[in-house]
Backbone as a ProteinNet text record, in pm:
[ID]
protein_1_A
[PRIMARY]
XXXXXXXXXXXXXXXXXXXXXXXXXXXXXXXXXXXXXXXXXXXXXXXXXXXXXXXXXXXXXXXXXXXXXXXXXXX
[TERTIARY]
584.8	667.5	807.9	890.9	971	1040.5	1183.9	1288.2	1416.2	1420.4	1537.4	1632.8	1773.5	1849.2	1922.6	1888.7	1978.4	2011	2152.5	2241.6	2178.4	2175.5	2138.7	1978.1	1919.5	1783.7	1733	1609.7	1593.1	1403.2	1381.6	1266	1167.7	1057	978.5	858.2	800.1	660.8	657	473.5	379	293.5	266	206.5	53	-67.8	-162	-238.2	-302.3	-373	-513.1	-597	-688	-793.4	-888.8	-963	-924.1	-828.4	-737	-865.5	-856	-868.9	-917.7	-1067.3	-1127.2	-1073.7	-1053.7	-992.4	-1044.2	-1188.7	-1234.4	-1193	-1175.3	-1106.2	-954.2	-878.5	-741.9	-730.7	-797.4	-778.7	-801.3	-874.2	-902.2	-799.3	-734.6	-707.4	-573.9	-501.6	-434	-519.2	-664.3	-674.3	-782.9	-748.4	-798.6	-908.1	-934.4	-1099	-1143.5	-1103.8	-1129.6	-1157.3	-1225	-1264	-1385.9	-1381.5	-1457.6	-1545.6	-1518	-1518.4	-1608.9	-1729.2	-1836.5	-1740.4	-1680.8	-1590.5	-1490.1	-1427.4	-1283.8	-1289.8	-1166.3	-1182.8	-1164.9	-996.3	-1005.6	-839.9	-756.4	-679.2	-553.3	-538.3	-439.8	-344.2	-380.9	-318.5	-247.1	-318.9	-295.2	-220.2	-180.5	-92.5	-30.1	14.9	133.9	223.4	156.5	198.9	317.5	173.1	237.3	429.6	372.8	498	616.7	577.2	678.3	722	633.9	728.8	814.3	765.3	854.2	977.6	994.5	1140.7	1223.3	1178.1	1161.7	1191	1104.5	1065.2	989.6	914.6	808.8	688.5	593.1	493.1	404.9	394.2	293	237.6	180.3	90.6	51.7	25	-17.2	-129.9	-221.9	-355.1	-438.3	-467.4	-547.6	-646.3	-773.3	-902.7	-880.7	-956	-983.3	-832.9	-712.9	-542.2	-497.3	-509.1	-432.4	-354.3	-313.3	-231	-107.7	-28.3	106.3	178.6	186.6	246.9	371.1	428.3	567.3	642	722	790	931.9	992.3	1065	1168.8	1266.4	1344.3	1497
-457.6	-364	-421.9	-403.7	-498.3	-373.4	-375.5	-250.8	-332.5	-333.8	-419.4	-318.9	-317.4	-198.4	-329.8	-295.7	-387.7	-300.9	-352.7	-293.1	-178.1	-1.5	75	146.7	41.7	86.2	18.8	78.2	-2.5	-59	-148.7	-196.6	-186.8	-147.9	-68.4	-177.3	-302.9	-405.6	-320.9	-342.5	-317.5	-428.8	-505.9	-637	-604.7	-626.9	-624.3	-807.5	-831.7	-951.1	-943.1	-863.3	-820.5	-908.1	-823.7	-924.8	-911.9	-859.9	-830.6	-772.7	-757.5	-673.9	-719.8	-695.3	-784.8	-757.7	-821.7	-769.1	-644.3	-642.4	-512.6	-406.8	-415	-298.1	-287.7	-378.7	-364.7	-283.7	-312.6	-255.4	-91.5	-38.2	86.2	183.1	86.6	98.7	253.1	311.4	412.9	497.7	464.3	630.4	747.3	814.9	948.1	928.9	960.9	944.7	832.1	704.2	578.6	583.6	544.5	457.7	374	314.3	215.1	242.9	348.2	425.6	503.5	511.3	628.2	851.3	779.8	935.4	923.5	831	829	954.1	983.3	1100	1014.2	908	838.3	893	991.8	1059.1	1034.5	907.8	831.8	792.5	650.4	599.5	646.9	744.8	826.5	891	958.8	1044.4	997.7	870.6	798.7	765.8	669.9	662.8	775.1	848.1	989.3	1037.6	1010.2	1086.2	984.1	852.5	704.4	773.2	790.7	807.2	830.5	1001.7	1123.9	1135.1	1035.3	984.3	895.5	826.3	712.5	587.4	581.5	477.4	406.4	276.1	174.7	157.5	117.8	42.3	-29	-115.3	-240	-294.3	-425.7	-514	-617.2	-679.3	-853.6	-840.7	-911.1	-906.2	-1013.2	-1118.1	-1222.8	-1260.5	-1285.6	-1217.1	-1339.2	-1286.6	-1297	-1347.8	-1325.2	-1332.1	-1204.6	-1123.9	-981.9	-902.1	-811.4	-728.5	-682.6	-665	-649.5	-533.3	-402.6	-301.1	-314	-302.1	-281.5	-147.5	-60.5	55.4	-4.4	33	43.8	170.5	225.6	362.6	306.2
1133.1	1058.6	1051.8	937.6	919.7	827.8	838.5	791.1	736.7	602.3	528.3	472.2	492.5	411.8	314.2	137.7	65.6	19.3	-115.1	-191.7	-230.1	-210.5	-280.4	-201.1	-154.2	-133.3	2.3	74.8	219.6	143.8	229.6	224.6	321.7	368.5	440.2	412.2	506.8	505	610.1	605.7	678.1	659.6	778.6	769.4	894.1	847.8	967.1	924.5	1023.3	1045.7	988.1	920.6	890.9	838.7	751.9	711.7	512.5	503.3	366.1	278.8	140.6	54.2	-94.3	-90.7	-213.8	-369.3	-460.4	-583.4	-627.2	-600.6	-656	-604.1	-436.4	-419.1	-426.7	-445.3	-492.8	-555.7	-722.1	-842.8	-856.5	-687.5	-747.1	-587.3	-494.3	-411.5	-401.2	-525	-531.5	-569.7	-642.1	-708.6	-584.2	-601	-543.3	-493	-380.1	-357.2	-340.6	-336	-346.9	-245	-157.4	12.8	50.1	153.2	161.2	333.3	338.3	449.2	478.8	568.5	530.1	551.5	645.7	726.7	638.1	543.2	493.9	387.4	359.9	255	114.9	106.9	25.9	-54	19.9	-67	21.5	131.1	194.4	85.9	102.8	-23.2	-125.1	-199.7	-352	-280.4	-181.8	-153.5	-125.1	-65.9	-27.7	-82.9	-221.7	-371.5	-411.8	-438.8	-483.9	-443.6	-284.8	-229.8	-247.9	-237.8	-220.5	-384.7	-462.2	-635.3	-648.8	-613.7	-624.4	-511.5	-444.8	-421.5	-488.6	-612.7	-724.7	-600.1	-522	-463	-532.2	-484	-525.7	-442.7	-436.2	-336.7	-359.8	-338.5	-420.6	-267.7	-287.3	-175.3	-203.7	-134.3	-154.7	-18.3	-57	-8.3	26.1	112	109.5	177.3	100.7	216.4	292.6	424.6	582.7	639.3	570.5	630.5	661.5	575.4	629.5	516.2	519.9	406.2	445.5	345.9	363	267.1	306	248	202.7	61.7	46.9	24.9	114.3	8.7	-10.5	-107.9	-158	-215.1	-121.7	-162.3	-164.9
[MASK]
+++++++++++++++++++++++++++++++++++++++++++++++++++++++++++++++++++++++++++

């Protein structure tokens, strides 16, 4: 976890070691209900989004299988 304050806005990584994140599930990785999870609900993410917005924040990711993933917010 890594906390950047620049001109105006702070920056918020979330970095894990994982086994990262296949394109297919990238592409569907904000919407509702999405999971990969038998117990997951799937409405993490989308709500995170959601809430990161409606602060006109950002959040994107970079992903590389069997390296790990890396969360960005942006407020």
């Amino acid at each position: 976890i890594s906390i950047q304050k620049n001109s105006g806005s702070v920056l918020i990584e979330l970095t894990d070691n994982g086994c990262g994140i296949s394109l297919e599930e990238q592409e569907k990785l904000f919407v509702p209900y999405f999971t990969t999870k038998s117990s997951g609900s799937g409405i993490g993410l989308s709500m995170v989004k959601q809430i990161v917005e409606n602060h006109d924040g950002e959040i994107n990711f970079i992903s590389v299988l069997n390296k790990g993933t890396t969360f960005r917010i942006n407020l």
